[in-house]
């Protein structure tokens, strides 16, 4: 049986955070020059495939390990689209690897389950901060550290959603959401606890985006579409396939508007 060593120091191990210009990132196979500064993140690879149809041109793409990515141009900006998969661990990998090769501004576009009676399916939720119920952020920060959106990007997102809401008569809500790891352990006790803290809704990715954004000085925000309400008597969830492609196109255009204005600041 090999003898266990008790003399290994941190210098004995590979530093996985080191970036080499010519070496592709381990999971996403991207190098510097492949990825735009502006990134739309979404959990669902099919949603990223849909968004790719809205690009004016595509210069780079990747499909592997369950991830789908495109880089291209939309109107006046370069834009990367990236699926994260479900949950904080894979989302953290995507953010880390994209930031390693030049991404700076991230907006998550996804779905969320409401836990307040005044929120309806089809509303938008704009998280200003997150309750960190997932386990990945503890590897980055202590539990007291807040998970918050970046001020400038968040303000632009609110502005453009507000303008969209006036034209299209949709409701949006600004506040705190909760991110957790266990979709099927969102028990009635947990939901009541979170709702009584005035948390608006639940997702599985936003808090790690906000946490890494603060730690790595990235600009981050999140635009969530309400596809269910977990209060008894409401429709719990609608499948993402039932959400109109026109809705996703509108959301995509809102985010591009935000990036365009943010780039010009």
Coordinates of C-alpha atoms in Angstrom, one line a residue:
X1 CA 0.0 0.0 0.0
X2 CA 1.5 3.4 -0.9
X3 CA 2.6 5.5 1.9
X4 CA 0.5 8.6 2.4
X5 CA 2.4 11.9 2.3
X6 CA 1.9 14.6 4.9
X7 CA 4.4 17.0 3.5
X8 CA 2.7 18.3 0.4
X9 CA 2.2 22.1 0.2
X10 CA -0.1 24.1 -2.1
X11 CA 2.9 24.6 -4.4
X12 CA 2.9 20.8 -5.1
X13 CA -0.4 21.1 -7.0
X14 CA -1.5 22.4 -10.4
X15 CA -3.1 25.9 -10.3
X16 CA -6.3 25.3 -12.3
X17 CA -7.0 29.1 -12.4
X18 CA -3.9 29.8 -14.4
X19 CA -4.8 30.9 -17.9
X20 CA -2.6 30.1 -20.9
X21 CA -3.4 32.1 -24.1
X22 CA -3.0 29.2 -26.5
X23 CA -4.5 26.5 -24.4
X24 CA -8.4 26.0 -24.6
X25 CA -10.4 26.2 -21.5
X26 CA -10.9 22.7 -20.1
X27 CA -14.7 22.3 -20.3
X28 CA -15.7 24.9 -23.0
X29 CA -12.8 24.6 -25.4
X30 CA -12.6 28.3 -25.9
X31 CA -9.5 30.5 -26.2
X32 CA -8.9 34.3 -26.0
X33 CA -10.5 35.8 -29.1
X34 CA -13.4 33.2 -29.2
X35 CA -15.5 34.9 -26.6
X36 CA -17.1 38.4 -26.6
X37 CA -17.1 40.8 -23.6
X38 CA -20.9 40.6 -23.4
X39 CA -22.5 37.2 -22.6
X40 CA -26.0 35.9 -22.3
X41 CA -26.2 32.9 -20.0
X42 CA -29.1 30.5 -19.9
X43 CA -29.5 27.1 -18.3
X44 CA -31.2 25.4 -21.3
X45 CA -29.1 24.5 -24.3
X46 CA -32.1 24.6 -26.5
X47 CA -32.8 28.2 -25.5
X48 CA -29.2 29.1 -26.6
X49 CA -29.8 27.4 -29.9
X50 CA -33.0 29.5 -30.3
X51 CA -31.1 32.7 -29.4
X52 CA -28.4 31.9 -32.0
X53 CA -31.1 32.4 -34.7
X54 CA -31.3 36.1 -33.6
X55 CA -27.6 36.8 -34.2
X56 CA -26.7 38.6 -37.4
X57 CA -23.6 36.5 -37.9
X58 CA -21.8 33.6 -36.0
X59 CA -18.0 33.5 -35.8
X60 CA -17.5 30.7 -33.3
X61 CA -19.5 27.9 -31.8
X62 CA -19.0 24.9 -29.5
X63 CA -21.1 21.9 -28.5
X64 CA -19.7 19.5 -25.9
X65 CA -20.1 18.2 -22.3
X66 CA -23.8 19.3 -22.5
X67 CA -22.8 22.9 -23.1
X68 CA -23.8 25.0 -26.2
X69 CA -22.0 28.2 -27.0
X70 CA -22.1 30.7 -29.9
X71 CA -20.2 33.9 -30.5
X72 CA -21.4 36.4 -33.1
X73 CA -22.6 39.8 -33.8
X74 CA -26.0 41.3 -33.1
X75 CA -26.6 44.8 -34.3
X76 CA -23.5 46.8 -33.2
X77 CA -22.2 44.5 -30.5
X78 CA -20.2 41.3 -30.3
X79 CA -22.1 38.8 -28.2
X80 CA -21.5 35.3 -26.7
X81 CA -24.4 33.0 -25.9
X82 CA -23.7 30.2 -23.4
X83 CA -25.7 27.5 -21.8
X84 CA -24.8 26.7 -18.1
X85 CA -26.8 23.6 -17.4
X86 CA -28.9 23.3 -14.3
X87 CA -27.5 24.5 -11.0
X88 CA -24.6 26.5 -9.5
X89 CA -21.6 24.1 -10.0
X90 CA -21.8 24.0 -13.8
X91 CA -22.8 27.7 -13.9
X92 CA -19.7 28.5 -12.0
X93 CA -17.5 26.6 -14.4
X94 CA -19.0 28.5 -17.4
X95 CA -18.6 31.9 -15.8
X96 CA -15.0 31.1 -14.7
X97 CA -13.9 29.8 -18.1
X98 CA -15.5 32.6 -20.1
X99 CA -14.1 35.3 -17.8
X100 CA -10.7 33.6 -18.2
X101 CA -10.7 34.4 -21.9
X102 CA -12.1 37.9 -21.9
X103 CA -15.8 37.9 -21.0
X104 CA -16.7 40.9 -18.7
X105 CA -20.5 41.4 -18.7
X106 CA -23.0 38.6 -18.0
X107 CA -26.8 38.6 -18.0
X108 CA -28.6 35.4 -17.1
X109 CA -31.9 34.8 -18.9
X110 CA -34.0 32.0 -17.4
X111 CA -37.1 30.9 -15.7
X112 CA -38.1 31.2 -12.0
X113 CA -40.8 29.8 -9.7
X114 CA -42.7 32.5 -7.8
X115 CA -43.5 32.2 -4.1
X116 CA -45.6 35.4 -3.7
X117 CA -49.3 35.6 -4.4
X118 CA -49.1 38.8 -6.4
X119 CA -46.7 37.3 -9.0
X120 CA -48.3 35.7 -12.1
X121 CA -47.0 33.4 -14.8
X122 CA -45.6 35.6 -17.5
X123 CA -44.3 38.3 -15.2
X124 CA -40.6 39.2 -15.1
X125 CA -38.5 39.1 -12.0
X126 CA -35.3 41.3 -11.8
X127 CA -33.2 40.2 -8.8
X128 CA -31.3 42.9 -7.1
X129 CA -29.8 40.4 -4.7
X130 CA -30.0 36.7 -3.8
X131 CA -30.5 34.4 -0.8
X132 CA -27.6 32.0 -1.2
X133 CA -29.2 28.6 -0.7
X134 CA -26.8 26.8 -3.0
X135 CA -23.5 25.2 -2.0
X136 CA -21.0 26.5 -4.6
X137 CA -20.7 30.0 -3.3
X138 CA -19.2 28.9 0.0
X139 CA -16.1 28.0 -1.9
X140 CA -15.8 31.6 -3.0
X141 CA -17.0 33.7 0.0
X142 CA -18.0 33.4 3.6
X143 CA -21.8 33.0 4.3
X144 CA -22.1 36.6 5.4
X145 CA -21.0 37.9 2.0
X146 CA -23.9 39.2 -0.1
X147 CA -24.8 38.1 -3.6
X148 CA -25.8 41.2 -5.4
X149 CA -26.3 42.4 -9.0
X150 CA -23.9 45.0 -10.5
X151 CA -25.3 48.5 -10.1
X152 CA -24.9 49.9 -13.6
X153 CA -26.0 46.7 -15.5
X154 CA -28.9 46.2 -13.2
X155 CA -30.1 49.8 -13.5
X156 CA -30.0 49.5 -17.3
X157 CA -31.9 46.2 -17.2
X158 CA -34.7 47.8 -15.0
X159 CA -34.9 50.8 -17.4
X160 CA -35.3 48.6 -20.5
X161 CA -37.8 46.2 -18.9
X162 CA -39.8 49.2 -17.6
X163 CA -40.0 50.5 -21.2
X164 CA -41.0 47.1 -22.5
X165 CA -43.6 46.7 -19.8
X166 CA -45.3 50.0 -20.8
X167 CA -45.6 48.9 -24.4
X168 CA -46.6 45.3 -23.8
X169 CA -48.6 45.5 -20.6
X170 CA -46.6 43.0 -18.6
X171 CA -45.7 43.2 -14.9
X172 CA -42.2 43.0 -13.5
X173 CA -40.9 42.7 -9.9
X174 CA -37.7 43.9 -8.4
X175 CA -36.4 42.3 -5.3
X176 CA -34.6 39.3 -3.7
X177 CA -34.7 35.8 -5.2
X178 CA -33.5 32.6 -3.6
X179 CA -31.1 30.2 -5.4
X180 CA -30.9 26.6 -4.2
X181 CA -29.5 23.2 -5.3
X182 CA -32.4 20.9 -4.7
X183 CA -35.4 21.4 -6.9
X184 CA -37.3 18.5 -5.3
X185 CA -36.6 19.6 -1.7
X186 CA -38.3 22.9 -2.0
X187 CA -40.7 21.8 0.8
X188 CA -43.8 23.8 1.9
X189 CA -41.9 24.6 5.1
X190 CA -38.9 26.0 3.2
X191 CA -41.2 28.0 0.8
X192 CA -43.1 29.5 3.7
X193 CA -39.9 30.5 5.4
X194 CA -38.5 32.2 2.2
X195 CA -41.8 33.9 1.3
X196 CA -42.1 35.4 4.8
X197 CA -38.7 36.9 4.2
X198 CA -40.3 38.7 1.2
X199 CA -38.3 36.7 -1.3
X200 CA -40.0 36.8 -4.7
X201 CA -39.1 33.6 -6.4
X202 CA -36.6 30.7 -6.7
X203 CA -34.0 29.7 -9.3
X204 CA -30.9 27.6 -9.3
X205 CA -28.2 29.8 -10.8
X206 CA -28.4 33.5 -10.1
X207 CA -26.7 33.7 -6.7
X208 CA -23.5 32.0 -8.0
X209 CA -23.5 34.5 -10.9
X210 CA -23.8 37.4 -8.5
X211 CA -21.2 36.0 -6.1
X212 CA -18.5 35.3 -8.8
X213 CA -19.3 38.6 -10.4
X214 CA -18.4 40.5 -7.2
X215 CA -15.3 38.4 -6.5
X216 CA -13.9 38.7 -10.0
X217 CA -15.2 42.3 -10.7
X218 CA -17.5 41.3 -13.5
X219 CA -20.7 43.1 -14.4
X220 CA -23.6 40.8 -13.7
X221 CA -27.4 40.8 -13.7
X222 CA -30.3 38.5 -14.3
X223 CA -33.7 38.6 -16.1
X224 CA -36.1 35.9 -15.1
X225 CA -39.4 34.8 -16.7
X226 CA -42.0 33.5 -14.2
X227 CA -43.1 30.0 -15.4
X228 CA -44.9 28.9 -12.3
X229 CA -46.2 29.9 -8.8
X230 CA -45.6 27.5 -5.9
X231 CA -48.5 28.8 -3.8
X232 CA -51.2 26.1 -3.5
X233 CA -54.0 26.4 -6.0
X234 CA -51.8 28.1 -8.7
X235 CA -50.4 26.3 -11.7
X236 CA -47.1 25.1 -10.3
X237 CA -45.0 25.2 -13.5
X238 CA -45.4 25.4 -17.3
X239 CA -42.8 23.6 -19.4
X240 CA -40.3 25.9 -21.1
X241 CA -41.4 24.6 -24.4
X242 CA -44.8 26.2 -23.8
X243 CA -43.3 29.7 -23.6
X244 CA -43.7 31.5 -26.9
X245 CA -40.6 32.0 -29.0
X246 CA -41.8 35.6 -29.4
X247 CA -41.4 36.0 -25.7
X248 CA -37.8 34.7 -25.8
X249 CA -37.1 37.0 -28.8
X250 CA -38.4 40.0 -26.8
X251 CA -36.3 39.1 -23.8
X252 CA -33.2 38.6 -26.1
X253 CA -33.8 42.1 -27.6
X254 CA -34.1 43.6 -24.1
X255 CA -30.8 42.2 -23.1
X256 CA -29.1 43.3 -26.4
X257 CA -30.5 46.8 -25.8
X258 CA -28.9 46.8 -22.3
X259 CA -25.5 45.6 -23.6
X260 CA -25.6 48.3 -26.4
X261 CA -26.2 51.1 -23.9
X262 CA -23.8 49.6 -21.4
X263 CA -21.0 49.5 -24.0
X264 CA -21.6 53.1 -24.9
X265 CA -21.2 54.3 -21.3

